JSON list of C-alpha atoms in Angstrom, two decimals:
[
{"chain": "A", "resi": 1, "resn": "UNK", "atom": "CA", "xyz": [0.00, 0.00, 0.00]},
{"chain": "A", "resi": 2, "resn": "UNK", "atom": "CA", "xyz": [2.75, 2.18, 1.04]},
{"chain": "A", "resi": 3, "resn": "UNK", "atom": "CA", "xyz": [4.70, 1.46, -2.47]},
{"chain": "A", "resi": 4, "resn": "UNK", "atom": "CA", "xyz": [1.32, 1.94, -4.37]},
{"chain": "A", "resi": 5, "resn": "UNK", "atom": "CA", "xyz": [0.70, 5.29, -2.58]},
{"chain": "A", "resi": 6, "resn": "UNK", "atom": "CA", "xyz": [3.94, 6.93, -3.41]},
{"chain": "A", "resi": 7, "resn": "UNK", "atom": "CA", "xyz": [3.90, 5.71, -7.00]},
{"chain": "A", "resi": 8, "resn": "UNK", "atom": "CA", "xyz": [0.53, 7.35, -7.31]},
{"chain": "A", "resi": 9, "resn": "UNK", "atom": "CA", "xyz": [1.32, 10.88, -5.94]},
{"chain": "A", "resi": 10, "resn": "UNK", "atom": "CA", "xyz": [3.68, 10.99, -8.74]},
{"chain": "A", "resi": 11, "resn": "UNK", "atom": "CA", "xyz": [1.00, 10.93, -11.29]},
{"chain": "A", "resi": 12, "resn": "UNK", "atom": "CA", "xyz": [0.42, 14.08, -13.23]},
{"chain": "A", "resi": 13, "resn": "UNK", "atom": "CA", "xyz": [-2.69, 15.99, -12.06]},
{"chain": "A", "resi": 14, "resn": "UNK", "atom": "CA", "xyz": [-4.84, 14.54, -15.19]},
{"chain": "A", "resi": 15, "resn": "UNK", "atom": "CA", "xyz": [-4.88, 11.33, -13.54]},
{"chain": "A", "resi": 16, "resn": "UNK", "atom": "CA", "xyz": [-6.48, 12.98, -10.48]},
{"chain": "A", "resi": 17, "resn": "UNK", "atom": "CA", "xyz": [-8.89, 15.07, -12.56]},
{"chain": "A", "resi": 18, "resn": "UNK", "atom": "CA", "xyz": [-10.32, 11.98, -14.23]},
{"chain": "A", "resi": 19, "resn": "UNK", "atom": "CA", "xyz": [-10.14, 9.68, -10.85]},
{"chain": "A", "resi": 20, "resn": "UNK", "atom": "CA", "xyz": [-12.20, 10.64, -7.50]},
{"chain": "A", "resi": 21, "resn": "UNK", "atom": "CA", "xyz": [-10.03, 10.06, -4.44]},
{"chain": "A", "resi": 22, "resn": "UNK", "atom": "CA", "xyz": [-12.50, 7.23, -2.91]},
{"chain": "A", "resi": 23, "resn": "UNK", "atom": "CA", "xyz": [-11.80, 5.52, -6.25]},
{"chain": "A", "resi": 24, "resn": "UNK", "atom": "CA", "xyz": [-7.74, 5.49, -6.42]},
{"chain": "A", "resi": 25, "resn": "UNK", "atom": "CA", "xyz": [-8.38, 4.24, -2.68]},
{"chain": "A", "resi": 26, "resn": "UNK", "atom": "CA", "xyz": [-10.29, 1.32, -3.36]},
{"chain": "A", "resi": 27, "resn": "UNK", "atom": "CA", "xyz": [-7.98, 0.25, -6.33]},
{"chain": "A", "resi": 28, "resn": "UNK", "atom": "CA", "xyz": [-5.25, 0.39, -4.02]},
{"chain": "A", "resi": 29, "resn": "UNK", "atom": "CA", "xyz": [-7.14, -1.35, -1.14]},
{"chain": "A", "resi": 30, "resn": "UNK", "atom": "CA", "xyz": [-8.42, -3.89, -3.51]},
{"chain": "A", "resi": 31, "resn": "UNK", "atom": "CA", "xyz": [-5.14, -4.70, -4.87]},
{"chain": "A", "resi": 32, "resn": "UNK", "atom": "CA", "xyz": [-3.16, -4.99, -1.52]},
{"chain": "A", "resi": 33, "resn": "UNK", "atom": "CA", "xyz": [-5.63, -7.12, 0.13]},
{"chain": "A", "resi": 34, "resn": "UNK", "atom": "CA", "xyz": [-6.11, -9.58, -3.01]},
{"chain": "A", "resi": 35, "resn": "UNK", "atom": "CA", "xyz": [-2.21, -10.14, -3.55]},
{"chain": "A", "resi": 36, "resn": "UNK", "atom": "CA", "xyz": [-2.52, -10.84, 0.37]},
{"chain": "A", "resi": 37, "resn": "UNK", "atom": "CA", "xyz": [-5.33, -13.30, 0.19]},
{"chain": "A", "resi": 38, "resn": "UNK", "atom": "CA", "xyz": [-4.12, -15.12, -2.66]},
{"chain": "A", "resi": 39, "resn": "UNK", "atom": "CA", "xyz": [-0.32, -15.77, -1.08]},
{"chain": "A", "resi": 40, "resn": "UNK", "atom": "CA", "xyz": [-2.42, -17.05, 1.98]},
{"chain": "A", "resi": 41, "resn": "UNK", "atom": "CA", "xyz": [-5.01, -19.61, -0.25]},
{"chain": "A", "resi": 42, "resn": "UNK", "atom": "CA", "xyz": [-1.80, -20.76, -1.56]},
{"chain": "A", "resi": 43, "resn": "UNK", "atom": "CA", "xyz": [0.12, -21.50, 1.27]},
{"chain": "A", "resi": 44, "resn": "UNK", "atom": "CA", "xyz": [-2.21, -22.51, 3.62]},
{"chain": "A", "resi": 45, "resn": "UNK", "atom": "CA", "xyz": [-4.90, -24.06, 1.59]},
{"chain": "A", "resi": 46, "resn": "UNK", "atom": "CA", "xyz": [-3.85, -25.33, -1.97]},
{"chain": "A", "resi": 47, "resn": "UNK", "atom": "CA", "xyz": [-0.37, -26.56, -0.87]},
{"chain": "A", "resi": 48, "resn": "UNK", "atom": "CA", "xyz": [-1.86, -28.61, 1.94]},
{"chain": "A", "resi": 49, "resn": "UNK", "atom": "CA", "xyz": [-5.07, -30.27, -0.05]},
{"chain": "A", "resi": 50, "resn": "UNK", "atom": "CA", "xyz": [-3.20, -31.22, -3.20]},
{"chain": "A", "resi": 51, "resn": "UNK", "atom": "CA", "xyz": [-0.53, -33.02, -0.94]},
{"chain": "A", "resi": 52, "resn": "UNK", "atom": "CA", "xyz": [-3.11, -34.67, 0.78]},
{"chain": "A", "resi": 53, "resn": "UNK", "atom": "CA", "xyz": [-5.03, -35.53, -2.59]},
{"chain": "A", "resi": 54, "resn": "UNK", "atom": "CA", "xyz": [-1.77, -37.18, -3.98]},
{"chain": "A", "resi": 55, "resn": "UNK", "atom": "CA", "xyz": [-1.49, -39.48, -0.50]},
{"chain": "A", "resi": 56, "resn": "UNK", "atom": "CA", "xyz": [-4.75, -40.21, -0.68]},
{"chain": "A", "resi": 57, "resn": "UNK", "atom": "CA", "xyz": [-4.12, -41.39, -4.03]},
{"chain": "A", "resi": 58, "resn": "UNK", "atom": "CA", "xyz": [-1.40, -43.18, -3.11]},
{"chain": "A", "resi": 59, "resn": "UNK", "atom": "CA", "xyz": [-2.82, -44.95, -0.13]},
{"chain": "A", "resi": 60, "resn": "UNK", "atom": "CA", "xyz": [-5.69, -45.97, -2.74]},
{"chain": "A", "resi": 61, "resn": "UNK", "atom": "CA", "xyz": [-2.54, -47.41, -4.95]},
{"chain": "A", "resi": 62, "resn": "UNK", "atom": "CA", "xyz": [-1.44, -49.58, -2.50]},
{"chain": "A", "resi": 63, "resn": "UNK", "atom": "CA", "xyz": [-5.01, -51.20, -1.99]},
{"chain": "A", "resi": 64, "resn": "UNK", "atom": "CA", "xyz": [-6.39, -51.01, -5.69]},
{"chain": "A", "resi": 65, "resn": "UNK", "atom": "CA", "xyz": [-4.93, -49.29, -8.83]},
{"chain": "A", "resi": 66, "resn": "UNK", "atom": "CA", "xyz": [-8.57, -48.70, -9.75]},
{"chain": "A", "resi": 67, "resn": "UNK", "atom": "CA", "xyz": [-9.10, -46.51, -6.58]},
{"chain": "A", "resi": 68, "resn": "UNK", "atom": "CA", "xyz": [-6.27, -44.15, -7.24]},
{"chain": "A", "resi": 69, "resn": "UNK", "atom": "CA", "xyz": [-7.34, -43.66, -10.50]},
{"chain": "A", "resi": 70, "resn": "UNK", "atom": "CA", "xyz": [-11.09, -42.97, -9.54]},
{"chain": "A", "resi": 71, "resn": "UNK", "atom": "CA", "xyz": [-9.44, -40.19, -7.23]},
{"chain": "A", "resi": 72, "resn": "UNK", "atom": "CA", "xyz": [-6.57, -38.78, -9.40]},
{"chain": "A", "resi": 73, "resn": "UNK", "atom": "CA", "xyz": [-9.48, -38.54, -12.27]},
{"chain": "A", "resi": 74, "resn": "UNK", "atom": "CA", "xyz": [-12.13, -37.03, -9.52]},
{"chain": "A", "resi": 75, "resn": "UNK", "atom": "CA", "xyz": [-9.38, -34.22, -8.29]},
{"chain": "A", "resi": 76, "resn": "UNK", "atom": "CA", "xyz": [-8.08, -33.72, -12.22]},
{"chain": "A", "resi": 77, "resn": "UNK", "atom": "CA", "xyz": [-12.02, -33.22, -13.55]},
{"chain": "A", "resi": 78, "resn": "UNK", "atom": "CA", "xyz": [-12.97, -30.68, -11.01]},
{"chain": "A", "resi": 79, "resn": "UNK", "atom": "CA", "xyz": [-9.68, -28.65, -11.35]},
{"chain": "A", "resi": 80, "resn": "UNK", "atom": "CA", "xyz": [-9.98, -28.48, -15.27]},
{"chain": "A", "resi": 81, "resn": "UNK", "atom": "CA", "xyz": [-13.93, -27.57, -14.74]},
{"chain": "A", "resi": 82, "resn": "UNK", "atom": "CA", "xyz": [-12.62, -25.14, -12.78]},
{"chain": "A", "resi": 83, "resn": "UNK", "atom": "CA", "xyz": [-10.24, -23.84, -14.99]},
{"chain": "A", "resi": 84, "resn": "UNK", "atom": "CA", "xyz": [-12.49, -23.70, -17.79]},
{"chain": "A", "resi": 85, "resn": "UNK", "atom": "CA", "xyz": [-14.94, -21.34, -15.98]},
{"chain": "A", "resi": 86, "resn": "UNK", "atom": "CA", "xyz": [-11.77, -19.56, -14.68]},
{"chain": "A", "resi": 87, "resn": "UNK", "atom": "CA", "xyz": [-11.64, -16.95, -17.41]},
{"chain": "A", "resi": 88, "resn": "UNK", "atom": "CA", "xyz": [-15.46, -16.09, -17.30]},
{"chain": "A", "resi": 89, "resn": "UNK", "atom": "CA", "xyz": [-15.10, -15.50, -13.60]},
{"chain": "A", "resi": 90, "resn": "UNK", "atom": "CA", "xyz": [-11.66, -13.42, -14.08]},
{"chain": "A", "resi": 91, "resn": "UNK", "atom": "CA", "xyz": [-13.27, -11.41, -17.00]},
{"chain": "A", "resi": 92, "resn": "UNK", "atom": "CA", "xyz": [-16.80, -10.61, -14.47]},
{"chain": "A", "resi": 93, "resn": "UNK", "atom": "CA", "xyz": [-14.31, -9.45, -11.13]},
{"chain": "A", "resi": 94, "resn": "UNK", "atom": "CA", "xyz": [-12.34, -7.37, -13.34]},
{"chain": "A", "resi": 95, "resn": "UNK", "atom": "CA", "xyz": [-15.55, -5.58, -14.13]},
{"chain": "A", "resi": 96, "resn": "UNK", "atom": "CA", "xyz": [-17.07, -5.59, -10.48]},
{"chain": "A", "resi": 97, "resn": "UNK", "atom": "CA", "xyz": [-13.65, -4.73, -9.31]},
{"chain": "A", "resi": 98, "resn": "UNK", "atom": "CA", "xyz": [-13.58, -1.18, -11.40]},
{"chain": "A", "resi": 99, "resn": "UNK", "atom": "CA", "xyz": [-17.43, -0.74, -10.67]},
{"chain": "A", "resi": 100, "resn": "UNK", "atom": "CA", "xyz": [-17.09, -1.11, -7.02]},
{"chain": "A", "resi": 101, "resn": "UNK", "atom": "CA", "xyz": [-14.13, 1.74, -6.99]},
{"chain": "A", "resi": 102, "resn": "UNK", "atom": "CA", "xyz": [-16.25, 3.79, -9.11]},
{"chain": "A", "resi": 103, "resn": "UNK", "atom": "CA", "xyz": [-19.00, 3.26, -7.11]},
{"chain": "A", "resi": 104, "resn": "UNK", "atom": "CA", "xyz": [-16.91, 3.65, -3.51]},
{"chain": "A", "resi": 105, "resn": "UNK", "atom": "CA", "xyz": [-15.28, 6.98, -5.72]},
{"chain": "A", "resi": 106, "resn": "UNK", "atom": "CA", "xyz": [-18.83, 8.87, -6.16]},
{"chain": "A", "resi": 107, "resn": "UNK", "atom": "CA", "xyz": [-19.88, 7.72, -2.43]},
{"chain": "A", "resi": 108, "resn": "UNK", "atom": "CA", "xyz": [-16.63, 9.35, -1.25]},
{"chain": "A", "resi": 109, "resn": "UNK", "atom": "CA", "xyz": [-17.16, 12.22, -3.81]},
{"chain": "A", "resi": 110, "resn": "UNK", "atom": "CA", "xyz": [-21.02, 12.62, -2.27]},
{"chain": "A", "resi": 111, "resn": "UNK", "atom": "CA", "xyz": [-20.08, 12.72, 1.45]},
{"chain": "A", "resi": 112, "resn": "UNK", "atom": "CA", "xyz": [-17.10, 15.02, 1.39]},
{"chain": "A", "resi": 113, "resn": "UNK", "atom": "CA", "xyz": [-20.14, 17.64, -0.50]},
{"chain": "A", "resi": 114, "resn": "UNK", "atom": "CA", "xyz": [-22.21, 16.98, 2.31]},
{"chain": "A", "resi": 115, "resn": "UNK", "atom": "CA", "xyz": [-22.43, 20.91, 3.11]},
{"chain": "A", "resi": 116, "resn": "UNK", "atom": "CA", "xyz": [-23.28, 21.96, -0.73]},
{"chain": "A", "resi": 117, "resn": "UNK", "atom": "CA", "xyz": [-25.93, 18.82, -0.73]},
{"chain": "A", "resi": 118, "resn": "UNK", "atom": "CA", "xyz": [-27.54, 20.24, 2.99]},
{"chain": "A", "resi": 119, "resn": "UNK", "atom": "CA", "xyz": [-27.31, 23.67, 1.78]},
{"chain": "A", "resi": 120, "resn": "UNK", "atom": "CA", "xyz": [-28.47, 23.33, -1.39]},
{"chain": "A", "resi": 121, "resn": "UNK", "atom": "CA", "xyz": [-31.11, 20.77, -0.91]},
{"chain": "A", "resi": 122, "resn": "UNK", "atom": "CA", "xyz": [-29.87, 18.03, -3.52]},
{"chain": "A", "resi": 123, "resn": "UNK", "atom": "CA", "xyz": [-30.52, 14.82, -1.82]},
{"chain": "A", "resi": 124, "resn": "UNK", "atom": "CA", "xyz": [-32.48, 13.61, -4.36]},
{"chain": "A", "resi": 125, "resn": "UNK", "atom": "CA", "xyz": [-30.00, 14.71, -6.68]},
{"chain": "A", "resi": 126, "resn": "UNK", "atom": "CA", "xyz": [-27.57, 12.71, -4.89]},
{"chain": "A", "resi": 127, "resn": "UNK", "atom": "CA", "xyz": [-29.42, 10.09, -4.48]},
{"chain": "A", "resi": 128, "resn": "UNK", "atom": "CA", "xyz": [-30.57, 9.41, -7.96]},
{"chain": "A", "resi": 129, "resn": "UNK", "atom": "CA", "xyz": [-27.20, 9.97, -9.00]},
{"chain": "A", "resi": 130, "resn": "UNK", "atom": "CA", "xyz": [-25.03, 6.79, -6.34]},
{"chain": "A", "resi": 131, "resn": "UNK", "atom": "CA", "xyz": [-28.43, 4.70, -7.09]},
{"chain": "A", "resi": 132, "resn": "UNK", "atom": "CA", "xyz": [-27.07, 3.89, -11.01]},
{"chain": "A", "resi": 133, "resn": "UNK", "atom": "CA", "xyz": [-23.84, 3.00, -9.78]},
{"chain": "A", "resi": 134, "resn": "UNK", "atom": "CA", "xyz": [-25.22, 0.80, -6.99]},
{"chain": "A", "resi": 135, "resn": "UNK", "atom": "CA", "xyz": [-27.44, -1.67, -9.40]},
{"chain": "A", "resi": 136, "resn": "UNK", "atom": "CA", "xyz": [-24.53, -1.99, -12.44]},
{"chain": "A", "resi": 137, "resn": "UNK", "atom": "CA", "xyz": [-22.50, -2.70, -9.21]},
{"chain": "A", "resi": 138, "resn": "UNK", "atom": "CA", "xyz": [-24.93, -5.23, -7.81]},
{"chain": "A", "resi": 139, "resn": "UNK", "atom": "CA", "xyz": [-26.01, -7.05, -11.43]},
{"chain": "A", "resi": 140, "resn": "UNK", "atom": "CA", "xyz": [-22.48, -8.03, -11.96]},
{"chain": "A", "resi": 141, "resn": "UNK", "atom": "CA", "xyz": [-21.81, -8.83, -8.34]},
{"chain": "A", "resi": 142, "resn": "UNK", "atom": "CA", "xyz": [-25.12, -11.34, -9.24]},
{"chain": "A", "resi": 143, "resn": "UNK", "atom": "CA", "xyz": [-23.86, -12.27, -12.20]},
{"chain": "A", "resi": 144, "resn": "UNK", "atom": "CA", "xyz": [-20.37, -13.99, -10.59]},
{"chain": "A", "resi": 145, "resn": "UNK", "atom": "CA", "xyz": [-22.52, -15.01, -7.73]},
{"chain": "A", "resi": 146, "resn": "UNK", "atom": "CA", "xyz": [-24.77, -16.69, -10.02]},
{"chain": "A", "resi": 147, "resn": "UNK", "atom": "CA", "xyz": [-21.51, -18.05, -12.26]},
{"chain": "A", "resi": 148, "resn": "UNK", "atom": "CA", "xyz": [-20.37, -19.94, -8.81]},
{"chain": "A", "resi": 149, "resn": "UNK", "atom": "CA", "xyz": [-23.62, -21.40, -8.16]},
{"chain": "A", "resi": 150, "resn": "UNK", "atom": "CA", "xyz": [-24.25, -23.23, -11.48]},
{"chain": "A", "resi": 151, "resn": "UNK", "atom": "CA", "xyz": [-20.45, -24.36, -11.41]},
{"chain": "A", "resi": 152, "resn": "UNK", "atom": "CA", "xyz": [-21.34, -25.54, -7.37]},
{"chain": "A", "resi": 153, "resn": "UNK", "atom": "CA", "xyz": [-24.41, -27.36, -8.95]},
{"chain": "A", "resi": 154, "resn": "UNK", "atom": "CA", "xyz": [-22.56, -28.89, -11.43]},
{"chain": "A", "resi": 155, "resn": "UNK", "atom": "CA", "xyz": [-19.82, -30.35, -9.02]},
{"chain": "A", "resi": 156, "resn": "UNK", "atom": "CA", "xyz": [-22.50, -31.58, -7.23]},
{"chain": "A", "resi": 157, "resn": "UNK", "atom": "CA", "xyz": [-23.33, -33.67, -9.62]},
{"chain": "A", "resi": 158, "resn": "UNK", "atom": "CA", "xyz": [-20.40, -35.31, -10.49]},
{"chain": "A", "resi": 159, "resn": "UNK", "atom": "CA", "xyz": [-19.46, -35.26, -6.93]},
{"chain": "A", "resi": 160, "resn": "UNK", "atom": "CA", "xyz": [-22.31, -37.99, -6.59]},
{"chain": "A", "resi": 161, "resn": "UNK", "atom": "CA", "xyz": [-21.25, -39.82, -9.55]},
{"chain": "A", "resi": 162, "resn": "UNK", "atom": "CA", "xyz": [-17.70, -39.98, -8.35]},
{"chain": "A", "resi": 163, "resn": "UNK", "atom": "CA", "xyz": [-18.81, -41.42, -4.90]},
{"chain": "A", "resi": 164, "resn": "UNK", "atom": "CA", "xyz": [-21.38, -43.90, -6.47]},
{"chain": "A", "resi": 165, "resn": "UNK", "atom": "CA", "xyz": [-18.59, -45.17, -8.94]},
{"chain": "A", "resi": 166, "resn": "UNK", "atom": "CA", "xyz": [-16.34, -45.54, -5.90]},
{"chain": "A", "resi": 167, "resn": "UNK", "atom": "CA", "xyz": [-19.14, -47.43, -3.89]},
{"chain": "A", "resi": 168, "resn": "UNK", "atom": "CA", "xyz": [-19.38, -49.45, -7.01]},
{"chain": "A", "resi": 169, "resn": "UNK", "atom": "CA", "xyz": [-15.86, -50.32, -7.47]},
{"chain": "A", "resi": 170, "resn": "UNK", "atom": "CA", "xyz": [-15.83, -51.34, -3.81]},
{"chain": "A", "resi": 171, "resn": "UNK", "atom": "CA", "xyz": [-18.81, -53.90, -4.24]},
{"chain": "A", "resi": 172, "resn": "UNK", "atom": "CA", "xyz": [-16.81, -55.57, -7.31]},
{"chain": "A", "resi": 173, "resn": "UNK", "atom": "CA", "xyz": [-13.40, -55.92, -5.51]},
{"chain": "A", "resi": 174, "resn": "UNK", "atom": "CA", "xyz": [-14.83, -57.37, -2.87]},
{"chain": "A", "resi": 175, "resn": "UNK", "atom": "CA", "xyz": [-17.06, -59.18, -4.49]},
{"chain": "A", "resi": 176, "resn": "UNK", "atom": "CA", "xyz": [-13.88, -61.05, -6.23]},
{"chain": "A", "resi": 177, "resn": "UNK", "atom": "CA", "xyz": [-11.96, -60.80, -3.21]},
{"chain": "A", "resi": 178, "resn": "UNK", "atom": "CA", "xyz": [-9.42, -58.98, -4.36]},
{"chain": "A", "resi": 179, "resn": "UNK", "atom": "CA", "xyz": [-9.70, -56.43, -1.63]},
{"chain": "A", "resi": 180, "resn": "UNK", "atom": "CA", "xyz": [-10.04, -56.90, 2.25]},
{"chain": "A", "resi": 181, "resn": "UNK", "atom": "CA", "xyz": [-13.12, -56.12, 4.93]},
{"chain": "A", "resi": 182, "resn": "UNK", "atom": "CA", "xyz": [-10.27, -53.42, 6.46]},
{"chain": "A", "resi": 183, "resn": "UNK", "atom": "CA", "xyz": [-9.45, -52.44, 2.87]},
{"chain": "A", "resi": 184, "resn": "UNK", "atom": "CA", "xyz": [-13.28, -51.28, 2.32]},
{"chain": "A", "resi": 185, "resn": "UNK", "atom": "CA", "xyz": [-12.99, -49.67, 5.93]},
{"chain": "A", "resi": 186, "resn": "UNK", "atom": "CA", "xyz": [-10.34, -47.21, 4.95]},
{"chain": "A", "resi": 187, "resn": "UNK", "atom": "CA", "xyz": [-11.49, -46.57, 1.62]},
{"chain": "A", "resi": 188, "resn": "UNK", "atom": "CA", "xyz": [-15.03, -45.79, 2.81]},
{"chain": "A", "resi": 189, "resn": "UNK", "atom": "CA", "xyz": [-13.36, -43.77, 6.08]},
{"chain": "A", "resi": 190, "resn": "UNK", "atom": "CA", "xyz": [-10.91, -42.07, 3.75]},
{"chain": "A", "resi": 191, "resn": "UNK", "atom": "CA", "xyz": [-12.87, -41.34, 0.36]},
{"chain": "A", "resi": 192, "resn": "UNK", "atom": "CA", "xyz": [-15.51, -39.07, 2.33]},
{"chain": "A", "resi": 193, "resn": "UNK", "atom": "CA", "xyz": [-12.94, -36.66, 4.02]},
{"chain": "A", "resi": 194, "resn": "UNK", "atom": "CA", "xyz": [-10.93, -36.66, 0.44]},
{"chain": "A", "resi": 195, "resn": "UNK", "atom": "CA", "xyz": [-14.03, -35.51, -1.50]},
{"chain": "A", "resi": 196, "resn": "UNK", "atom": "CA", "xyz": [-14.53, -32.52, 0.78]},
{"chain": "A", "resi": 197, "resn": "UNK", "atom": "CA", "xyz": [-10.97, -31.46, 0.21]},
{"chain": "A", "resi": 198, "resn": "UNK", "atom": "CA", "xyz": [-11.29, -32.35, -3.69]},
{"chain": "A", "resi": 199, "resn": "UNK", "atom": "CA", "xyz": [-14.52, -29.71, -3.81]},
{"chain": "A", "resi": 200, "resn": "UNK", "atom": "CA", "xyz": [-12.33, -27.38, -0.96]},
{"chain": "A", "resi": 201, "resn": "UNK", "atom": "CA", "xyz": [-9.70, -27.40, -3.34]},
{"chain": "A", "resi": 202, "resn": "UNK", "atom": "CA", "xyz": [-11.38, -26.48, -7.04]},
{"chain": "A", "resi": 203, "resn": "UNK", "atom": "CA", "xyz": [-13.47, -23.47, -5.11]},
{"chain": "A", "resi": 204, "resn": "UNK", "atom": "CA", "xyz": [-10.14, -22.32, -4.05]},
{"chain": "A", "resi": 205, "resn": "UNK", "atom": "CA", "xyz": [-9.02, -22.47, -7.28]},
{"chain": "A", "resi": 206, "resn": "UNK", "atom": "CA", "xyz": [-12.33, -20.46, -8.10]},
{"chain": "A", "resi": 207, "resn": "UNK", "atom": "CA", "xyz": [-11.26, -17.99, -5.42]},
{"chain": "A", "resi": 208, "resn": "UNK", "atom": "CA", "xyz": [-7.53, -17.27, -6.54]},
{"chain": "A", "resi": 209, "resn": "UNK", "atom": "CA", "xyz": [-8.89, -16.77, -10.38]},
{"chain": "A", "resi": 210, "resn": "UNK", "atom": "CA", "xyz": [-11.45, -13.77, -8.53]},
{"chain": "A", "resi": 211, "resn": "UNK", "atom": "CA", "xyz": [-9.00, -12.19, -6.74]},
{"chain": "A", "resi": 212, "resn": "UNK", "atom": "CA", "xyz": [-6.67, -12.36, -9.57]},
{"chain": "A", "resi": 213, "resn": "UNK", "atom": "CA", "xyz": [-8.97, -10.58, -11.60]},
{"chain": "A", "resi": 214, "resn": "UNK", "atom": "CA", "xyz": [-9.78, -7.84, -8.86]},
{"chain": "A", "resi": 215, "resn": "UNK", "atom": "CA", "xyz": [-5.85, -6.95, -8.44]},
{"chain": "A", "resi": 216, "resn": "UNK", "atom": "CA", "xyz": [-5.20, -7.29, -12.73]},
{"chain": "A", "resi": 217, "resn": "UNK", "atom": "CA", "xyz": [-8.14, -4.72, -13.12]},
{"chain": "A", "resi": 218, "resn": "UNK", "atom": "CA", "xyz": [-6.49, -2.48, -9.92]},
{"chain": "A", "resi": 219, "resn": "UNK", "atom": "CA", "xyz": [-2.95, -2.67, -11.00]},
{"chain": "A", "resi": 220, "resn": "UNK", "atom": "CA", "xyz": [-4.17, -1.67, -14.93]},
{"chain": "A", "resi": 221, "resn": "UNK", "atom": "CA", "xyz": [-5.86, 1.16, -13.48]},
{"chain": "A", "resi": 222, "resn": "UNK", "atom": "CA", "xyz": [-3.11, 2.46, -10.90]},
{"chain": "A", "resi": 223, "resn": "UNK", "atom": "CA", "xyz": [-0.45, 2.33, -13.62]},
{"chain": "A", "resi": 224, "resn": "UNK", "atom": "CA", "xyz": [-2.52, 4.11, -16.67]},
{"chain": "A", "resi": 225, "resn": "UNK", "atom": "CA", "xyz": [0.39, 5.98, -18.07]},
{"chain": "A", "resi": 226, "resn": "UNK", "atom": "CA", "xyz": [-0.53, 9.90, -17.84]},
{"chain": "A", "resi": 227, "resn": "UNK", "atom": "CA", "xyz": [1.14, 12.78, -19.71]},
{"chain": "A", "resi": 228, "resn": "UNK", "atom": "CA", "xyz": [0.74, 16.89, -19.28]},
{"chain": "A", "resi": 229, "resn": "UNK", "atom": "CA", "xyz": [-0.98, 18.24, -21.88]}
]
């Protein structure tokens, strides 16, 4: 932020001409706090479930080759259905990303007049004027919100497909005795816990790609090249 704020007071006067205060705030807010939270989904979160996903898998190995492929194709599926949506969601939080400091940018702008909107009576005015930005604001954070739920529904599905292909595989093996009574046990003990982190893992993914897209759309804005005129 510090960096950010210094490299911005160097802009011509232009840049502040064209930009409301609240707005160049946001940006940098918004880019700060998504470089943060995607260095901490990385470390912490996508580090830890992909190391567990490739145990898992190789626990499965050790019982069945059939069970570490029904996990290694459930974790590889989700991720490239998640990476396929990836650039519609990076293309929508770019957008909500400069609409929200637009929007934060005329809400600043409309408080700091306070005493020329009191004075001169122009709630309505005012009011009329923030309301526009608020709904293109809110349709496109619907739209992403919507974007997550029909990929969420659509996991779903195949989450349940996985899981009865897994039950399935578990009724044959035994069935032929190729695997053991404790051998179901710790796939049926094990596969549950690894599905959660196999869904954990692609919304994570989901996550990054949003943030991503919030700090691209920042950073492009914050480093607009100005000249005097």
């Amino acid at each position: 932020i510090e960096y950010m704020t210094k490299y911005i007071l160097n802009h011509p006067y232009k840049y502040f001409q064209e930009n409301f205060a609240g707005t160049i705030s946001k940006r940098i807010n918004k880019l700060a706090d998504g470089v943060d939270n995607v260095i901490i989904i990385v470390i912490v979160a996508i580090f830890r479930k992909l190391l567990m996903i490739l145990f898992t898998a190789g626990l499965f190995y050790t019982i069945h080759k059939i069970l570490a492929l029904a996990i290694v194709m459930w974790a590889l599926l989700f991720i490239l259905i998640s990476l396929y949506f990836s650039n519609f969601i990076e293309k929508d939080s770019r957008l909500l990303s400069e609409k929200e400091s637009i929007m934060f940018g005329n809400i600043v702008d409309s408080i700091s007049n306070i005493f020329s909107v009191i004075i001169f009576s122009k709630h309505k005015f005012e009011e009329k004027y923030l309301k526009s930005y608020f709904e293109s604001t809110k349709k496109v954070d619907e739209k992403i919100r919507h974007t997550f739920i029909r990929i969420s529904y659509f996991l779903g599905v195949l989450n349940s497909l996985f899981i009865g292909f897994i039950m399935l595989a578990l009724v044959y093996l035994k069935k032929y005795n190729l695997i053991t009574p404790g051998d179901v046990a710790m796939v049926l003990s094990t596969f549950i816990s690894i599905g959660g982190e196999i869904w954990s893992f692609s919304d994570d993914i989901r996550t990054i790609v949003k943030y991503i897209g919030e700090c691209n759309q920042s950073l492009v804005s914050l480093l607009i090249p100005y000249t005097f005129e």
